[in-house]
Short mmCIF file of C-alpha atoms in Angstrom, two decimals:
data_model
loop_
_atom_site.label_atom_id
_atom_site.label_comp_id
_atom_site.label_asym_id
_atom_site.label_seq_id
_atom_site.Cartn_x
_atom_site.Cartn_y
_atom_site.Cartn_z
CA UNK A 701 96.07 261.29 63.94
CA UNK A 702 94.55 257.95 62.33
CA UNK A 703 91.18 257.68 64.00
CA UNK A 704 88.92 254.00 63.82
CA UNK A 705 85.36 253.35 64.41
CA UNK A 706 84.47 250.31 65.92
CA UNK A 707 83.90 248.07 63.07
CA UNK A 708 87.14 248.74 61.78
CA UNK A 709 88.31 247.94 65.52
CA UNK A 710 87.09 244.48 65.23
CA UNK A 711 88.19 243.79 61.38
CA UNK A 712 91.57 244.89 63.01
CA UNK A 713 91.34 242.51 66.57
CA UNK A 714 89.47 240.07 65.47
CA UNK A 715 86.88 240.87 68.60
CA UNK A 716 83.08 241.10 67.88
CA UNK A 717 81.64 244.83 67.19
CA UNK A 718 79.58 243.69 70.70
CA UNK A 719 82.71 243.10 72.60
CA UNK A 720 84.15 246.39 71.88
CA UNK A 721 81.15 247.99 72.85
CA UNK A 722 81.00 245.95 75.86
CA UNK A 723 84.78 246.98 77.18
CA UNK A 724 84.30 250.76 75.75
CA UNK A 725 80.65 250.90 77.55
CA UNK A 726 82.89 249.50 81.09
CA UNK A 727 85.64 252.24 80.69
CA UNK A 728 88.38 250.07 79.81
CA UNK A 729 88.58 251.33 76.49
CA UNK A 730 86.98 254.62 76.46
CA UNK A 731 86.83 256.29 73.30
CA UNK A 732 89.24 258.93 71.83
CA UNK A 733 86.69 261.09 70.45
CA UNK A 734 83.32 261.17 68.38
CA UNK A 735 82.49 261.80 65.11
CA UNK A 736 79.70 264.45 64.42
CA UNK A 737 77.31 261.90 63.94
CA UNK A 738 77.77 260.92 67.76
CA UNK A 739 80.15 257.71 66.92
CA UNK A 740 82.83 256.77 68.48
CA UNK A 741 86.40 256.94 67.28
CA UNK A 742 89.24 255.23 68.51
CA UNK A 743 93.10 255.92 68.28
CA UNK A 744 96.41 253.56 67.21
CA UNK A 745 96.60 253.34 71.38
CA UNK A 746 93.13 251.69 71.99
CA UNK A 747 94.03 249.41 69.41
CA UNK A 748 97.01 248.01 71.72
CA UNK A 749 95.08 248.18 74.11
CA UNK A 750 91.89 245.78 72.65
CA UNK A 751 94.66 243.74 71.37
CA UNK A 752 96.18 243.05 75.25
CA UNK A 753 92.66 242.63 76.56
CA UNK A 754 91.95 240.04 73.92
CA UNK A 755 95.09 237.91 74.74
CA UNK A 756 94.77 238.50 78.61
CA UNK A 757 90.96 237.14 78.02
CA UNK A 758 92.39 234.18 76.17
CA UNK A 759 94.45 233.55 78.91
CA UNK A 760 91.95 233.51 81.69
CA UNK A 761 92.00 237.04 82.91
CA UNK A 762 89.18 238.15 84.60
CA UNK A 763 87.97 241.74 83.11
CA UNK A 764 88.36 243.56 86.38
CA UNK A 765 91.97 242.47 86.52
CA UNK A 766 92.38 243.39 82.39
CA UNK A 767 91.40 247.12 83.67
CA UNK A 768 93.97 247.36 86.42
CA UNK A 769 96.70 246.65 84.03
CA UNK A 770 95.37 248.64 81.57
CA UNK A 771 95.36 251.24 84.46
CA UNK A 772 98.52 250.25 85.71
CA UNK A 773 97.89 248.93 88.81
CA UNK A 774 99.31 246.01 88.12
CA UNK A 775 101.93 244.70 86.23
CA UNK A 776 101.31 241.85 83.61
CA UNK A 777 104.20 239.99 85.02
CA UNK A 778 102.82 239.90 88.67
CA UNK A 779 99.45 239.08 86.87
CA UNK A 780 101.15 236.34 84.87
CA UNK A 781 102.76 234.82 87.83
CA UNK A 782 99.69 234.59 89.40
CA UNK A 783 97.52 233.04 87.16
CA UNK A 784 100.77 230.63 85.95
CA UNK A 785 100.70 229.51 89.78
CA UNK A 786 96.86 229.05 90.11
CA UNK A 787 96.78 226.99 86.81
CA UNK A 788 100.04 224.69 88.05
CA UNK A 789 97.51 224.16 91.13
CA UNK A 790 94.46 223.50 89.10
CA UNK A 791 96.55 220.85 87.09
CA UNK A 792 98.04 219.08 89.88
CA UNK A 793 94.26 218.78 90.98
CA UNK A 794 93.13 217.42 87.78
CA UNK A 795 96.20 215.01 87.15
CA UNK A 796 95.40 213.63 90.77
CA UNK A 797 91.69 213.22 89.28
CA UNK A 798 92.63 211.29 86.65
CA UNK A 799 94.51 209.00 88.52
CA UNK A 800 91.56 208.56 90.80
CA UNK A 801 89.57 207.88 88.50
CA UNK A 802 91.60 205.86 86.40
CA UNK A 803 92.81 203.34 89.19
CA UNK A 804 88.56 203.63 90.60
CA UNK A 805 87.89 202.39 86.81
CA UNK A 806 89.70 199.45 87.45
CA UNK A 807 87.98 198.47 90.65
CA UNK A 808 89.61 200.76 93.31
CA UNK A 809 87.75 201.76 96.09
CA UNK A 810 86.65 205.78 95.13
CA UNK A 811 86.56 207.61 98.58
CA UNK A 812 90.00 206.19 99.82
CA UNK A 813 91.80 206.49 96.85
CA UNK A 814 90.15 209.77 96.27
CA UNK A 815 91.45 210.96 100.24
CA UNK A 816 94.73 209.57 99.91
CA UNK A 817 95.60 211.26 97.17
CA UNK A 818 94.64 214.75 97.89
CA UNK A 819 96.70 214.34 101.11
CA UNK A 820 99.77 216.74 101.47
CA UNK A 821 103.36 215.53 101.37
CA UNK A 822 103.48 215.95 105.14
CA UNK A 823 100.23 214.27 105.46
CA UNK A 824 101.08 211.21 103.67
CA UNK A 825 104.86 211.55 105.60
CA UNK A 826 102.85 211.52 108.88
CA UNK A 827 100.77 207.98 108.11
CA UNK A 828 104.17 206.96 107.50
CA UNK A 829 106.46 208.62 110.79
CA UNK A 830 102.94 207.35 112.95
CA UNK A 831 103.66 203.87 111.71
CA UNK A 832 107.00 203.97 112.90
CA UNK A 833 106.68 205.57 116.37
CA UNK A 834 104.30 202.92 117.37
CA UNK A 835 106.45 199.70 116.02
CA UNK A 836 110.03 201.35 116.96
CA UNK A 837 109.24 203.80 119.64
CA UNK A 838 109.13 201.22 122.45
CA UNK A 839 112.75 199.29 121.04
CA UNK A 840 116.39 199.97 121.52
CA UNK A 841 117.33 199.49 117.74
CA UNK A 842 120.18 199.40 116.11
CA UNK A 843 120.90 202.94 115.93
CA UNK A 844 122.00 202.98 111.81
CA UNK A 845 119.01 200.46 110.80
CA UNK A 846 116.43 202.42 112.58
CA UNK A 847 117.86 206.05 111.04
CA UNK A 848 117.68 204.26 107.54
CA UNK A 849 114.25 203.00 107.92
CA UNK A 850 112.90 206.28 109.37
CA UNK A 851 114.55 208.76 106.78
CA UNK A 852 112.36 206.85 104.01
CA UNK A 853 110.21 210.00 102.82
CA UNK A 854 106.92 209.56 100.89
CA UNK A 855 107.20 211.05 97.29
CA UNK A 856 104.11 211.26 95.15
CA UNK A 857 104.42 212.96 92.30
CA UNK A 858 102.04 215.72 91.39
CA UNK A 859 101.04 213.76 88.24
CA UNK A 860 100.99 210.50 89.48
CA UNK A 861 100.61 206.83 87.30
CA UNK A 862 97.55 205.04 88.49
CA UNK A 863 100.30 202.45 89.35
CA UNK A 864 101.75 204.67 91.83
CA UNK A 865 98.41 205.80 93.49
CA UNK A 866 97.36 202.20 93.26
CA UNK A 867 100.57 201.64 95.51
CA UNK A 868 100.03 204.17 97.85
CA UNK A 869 96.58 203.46 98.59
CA UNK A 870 97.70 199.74 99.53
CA UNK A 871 101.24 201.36 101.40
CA UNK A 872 98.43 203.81 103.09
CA UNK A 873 96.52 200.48 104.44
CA UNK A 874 99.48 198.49 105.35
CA UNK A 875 101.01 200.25 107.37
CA UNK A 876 98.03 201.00 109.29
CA UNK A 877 96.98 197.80 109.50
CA UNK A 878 97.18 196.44 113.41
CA UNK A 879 98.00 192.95 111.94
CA UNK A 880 101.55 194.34 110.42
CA UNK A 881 101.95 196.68 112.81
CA UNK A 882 102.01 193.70 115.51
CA UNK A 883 104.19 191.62 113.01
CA UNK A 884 106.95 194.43 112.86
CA UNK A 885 106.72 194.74 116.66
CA UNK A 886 107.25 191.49 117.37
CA UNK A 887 110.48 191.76 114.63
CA UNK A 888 111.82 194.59 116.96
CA UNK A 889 111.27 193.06 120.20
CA UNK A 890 113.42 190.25 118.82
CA UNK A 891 115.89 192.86 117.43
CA UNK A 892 116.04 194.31 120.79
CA UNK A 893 116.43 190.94 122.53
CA UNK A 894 118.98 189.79 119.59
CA UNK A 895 121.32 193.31 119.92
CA UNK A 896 121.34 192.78 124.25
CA UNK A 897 122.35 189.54 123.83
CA UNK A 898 125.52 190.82 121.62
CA UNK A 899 124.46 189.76 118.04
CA UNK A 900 125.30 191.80 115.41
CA UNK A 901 122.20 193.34 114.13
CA UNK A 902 123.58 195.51 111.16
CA UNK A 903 122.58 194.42 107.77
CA UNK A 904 122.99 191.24 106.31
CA UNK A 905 127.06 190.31 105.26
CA UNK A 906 127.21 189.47 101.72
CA UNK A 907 127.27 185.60 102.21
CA UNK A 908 124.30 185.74 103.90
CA UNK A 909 122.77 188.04 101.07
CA UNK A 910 123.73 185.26 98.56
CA UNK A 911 122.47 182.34 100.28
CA UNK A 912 118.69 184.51 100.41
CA UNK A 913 119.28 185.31 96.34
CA UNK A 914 120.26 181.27 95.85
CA UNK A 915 117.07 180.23 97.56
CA UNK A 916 115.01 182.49 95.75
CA UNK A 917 116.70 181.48 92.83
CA UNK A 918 115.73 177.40 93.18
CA UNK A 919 112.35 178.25 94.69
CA UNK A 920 112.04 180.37 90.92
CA UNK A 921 113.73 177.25 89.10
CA UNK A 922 110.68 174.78 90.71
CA UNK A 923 107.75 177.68 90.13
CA UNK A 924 108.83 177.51 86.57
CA UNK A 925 109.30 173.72 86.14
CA UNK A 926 105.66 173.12 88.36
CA UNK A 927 107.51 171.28 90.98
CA UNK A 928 104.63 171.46 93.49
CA UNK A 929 106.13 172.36 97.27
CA UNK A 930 104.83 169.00 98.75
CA UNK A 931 107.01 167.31 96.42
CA UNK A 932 109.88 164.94 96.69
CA UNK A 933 111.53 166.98 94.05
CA UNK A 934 110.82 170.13 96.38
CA UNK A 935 112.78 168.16 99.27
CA UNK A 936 116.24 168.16 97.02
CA UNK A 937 115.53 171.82 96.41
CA UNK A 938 115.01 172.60 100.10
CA UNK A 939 118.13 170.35 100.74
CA UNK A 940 120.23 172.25 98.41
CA UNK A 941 118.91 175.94 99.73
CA UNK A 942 119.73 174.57 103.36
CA UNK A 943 123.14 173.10 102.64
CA UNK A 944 123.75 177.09 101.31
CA UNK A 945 122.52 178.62 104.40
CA UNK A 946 124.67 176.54 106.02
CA UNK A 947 127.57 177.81 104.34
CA UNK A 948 127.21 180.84 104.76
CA UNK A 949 126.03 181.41 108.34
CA UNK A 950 129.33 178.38 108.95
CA UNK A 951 127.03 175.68 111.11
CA UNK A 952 126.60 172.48 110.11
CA UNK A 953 123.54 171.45 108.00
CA UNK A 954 121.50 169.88 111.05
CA UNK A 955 119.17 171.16 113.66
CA UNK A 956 121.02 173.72 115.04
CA UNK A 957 120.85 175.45 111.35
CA UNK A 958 116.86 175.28 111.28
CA UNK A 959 116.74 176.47 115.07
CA UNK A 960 119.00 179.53 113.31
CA UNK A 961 117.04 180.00 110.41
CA UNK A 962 113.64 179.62 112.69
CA UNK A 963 114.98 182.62 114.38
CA UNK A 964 115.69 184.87 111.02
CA UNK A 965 112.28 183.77 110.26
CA UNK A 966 110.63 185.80 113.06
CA UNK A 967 112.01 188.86 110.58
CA UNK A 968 110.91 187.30 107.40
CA UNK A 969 107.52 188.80 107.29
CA UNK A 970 106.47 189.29 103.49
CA UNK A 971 104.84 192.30 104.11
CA UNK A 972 107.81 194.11 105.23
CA UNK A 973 109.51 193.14 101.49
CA UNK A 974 106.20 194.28 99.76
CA UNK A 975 106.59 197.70 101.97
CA UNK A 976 109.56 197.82 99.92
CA UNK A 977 108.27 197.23 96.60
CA UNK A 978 106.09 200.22 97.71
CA UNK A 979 107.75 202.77 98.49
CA UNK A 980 110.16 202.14 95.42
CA UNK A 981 106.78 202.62 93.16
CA UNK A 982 105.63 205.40 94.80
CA UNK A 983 109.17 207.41 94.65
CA UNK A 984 109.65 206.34 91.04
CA UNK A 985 112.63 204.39 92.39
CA UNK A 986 114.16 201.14 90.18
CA UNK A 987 111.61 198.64 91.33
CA UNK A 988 112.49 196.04 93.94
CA UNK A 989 111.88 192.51 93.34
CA UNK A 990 109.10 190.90 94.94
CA UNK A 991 109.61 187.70 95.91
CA UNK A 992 106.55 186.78 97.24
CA UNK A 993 106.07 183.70 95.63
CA UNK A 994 109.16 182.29 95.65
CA UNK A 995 108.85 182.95 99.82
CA UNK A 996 105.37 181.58 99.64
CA UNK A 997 106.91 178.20 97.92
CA UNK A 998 109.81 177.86 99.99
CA UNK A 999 107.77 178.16 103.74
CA UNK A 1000 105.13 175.37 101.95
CA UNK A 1001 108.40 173.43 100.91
CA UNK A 1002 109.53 173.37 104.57
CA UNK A 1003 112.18 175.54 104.19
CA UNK A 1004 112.94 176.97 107.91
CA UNK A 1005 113.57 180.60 107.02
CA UNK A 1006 110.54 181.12 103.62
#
């Protein structure tokens, strides 16, 4: 039987003389014999077995666990499993550190971004469901709008964009903000008050849908062309978006239209559309238009509904 000394050992694993010595002097690979000189000799087996050590080193494996395989203790499959799920761990720690510090680099504040993102899923789904028990709870809703708006489910990946930490850091403050949350409760008490007096409170029909898209359409158009809001220019585009709504909710284009659109107004916050844009960034979703400006133009315009 082929026997090696140690130097050969390392010519043949590639470990240091020093190492071997090291794992021979620690049992792990004891030696198959001595020469008469009082040197130690190793077989073709303790060559396989240097050569596991050295890859289970390279791979993180702690020494102590190395001799439990070697023993047979353990397997190196439960061992790989193991260390596979502790580095997935470690990575998800260190992607949600870069994106930290990434978003902090461009002027994010450090120990909120830092808390909110090493939140849980059902941590960052409770901020959420909290939100919603306070500015539902106390409403009879329409039962299909309120299901929709509560089965909305928080989805940050595990390596996050600084884009989508940026956006749940700000969904994290909105939506515990007491100024929204008073906002959206004052759009449910309305709901409530709307639905018991027998108006249909399910989403908006398709005319009405066009009539918003048309508005934000012209209010785009006069952003574009500098029309300011205060304009006489901005009064034919508020006519026009008026004569539309109009149309499409069938009233005539007078003051019992602007007493309507007054009352869609009270659920025209532009908060509740950036909540939207939000969530859609955070999930990875197609991104939602955000029409804040064109809203912002419109309300300076005049225009009843924004």
């Amino acid at each position: 039987m082929t026997r090696y000394q140690i130097g050969e050992l390392a010519r043949m694993t590639g470990l240091t003389v020093r190492t071997i010595r090291f794992y021979s002097d620690q049992g792990l690979i004891p030696p198959t014999a001595r020469t008469v000189g009082g040197y130690r000799t190793y077989d073709g087996e303790a060559v396989a077995k240097l050569k596991l050590v050295r890859t289970l080193r390279d791979l993180g494996v702690d020494l102590p666990t190395a001799g439990r395989i070697l023993a047979r203790e353990v397997t190196v499959t439960d061992v790989a499993r193991a260390h596979a799920e502790a580095i997935d761990a470690q990575m998800r720690t260190l992607r949600l550190r870069r994106a930290v510090l990434r978003a902090v680099a461009k002027g994010g504040e450090m120990e909120l971004m830092n808390e909110l993102a090493r939140m849980s899923d059902e941590e960052r789904q409770r901020i959420l469901d909290d939100f919603f028990e306070e500015v539902f709870g106390p409403y009879e809703l329409d039962p299909q709008f309120e299901q929709r708006m509560r089965s909305v489910r928080i989805e940050l990946p595990d390596d996050p964009t600084t884009e989508q930490l940026e956006a749940w850091v700000e969904l994290a403050k909105l939506v515990q903000d007491p100024d929204f949350r008073a906002s959206v409760k004052r759009m449910s008490q309305r709901h409530e008050e709307f639905r018991r007096n027998g108006q249909d409170m399910s989403p908006p029909a398709d005319n009405q849908m066009e009539a918003f898209n048309f508005a934000i359409a012209q209010a785009r158009a006069a952003l574009d062309a500098g029309i300011a809001p205060t304009s006489d220019a901005a009064r034919e585009v508020v006519d026009r978006v008026n004569a539309k709504w109009a149309e499409s909710l069938n009233l005539p284009n007078d003051e019992q239209l602007v007493e309507r659109l007054r009352e869609l107004s009270d659920f025209a916050d532009p908060r509740a559309e950036r909540y939207w844009v939000l969530i859609a960034k955070i999930n990875g979703w197609p991104a939602v238009p955000d029409h804040s400006a064109e809203r912002a133009w419109l309300r300076e315009a005049g225009q009843p509904f924004g």
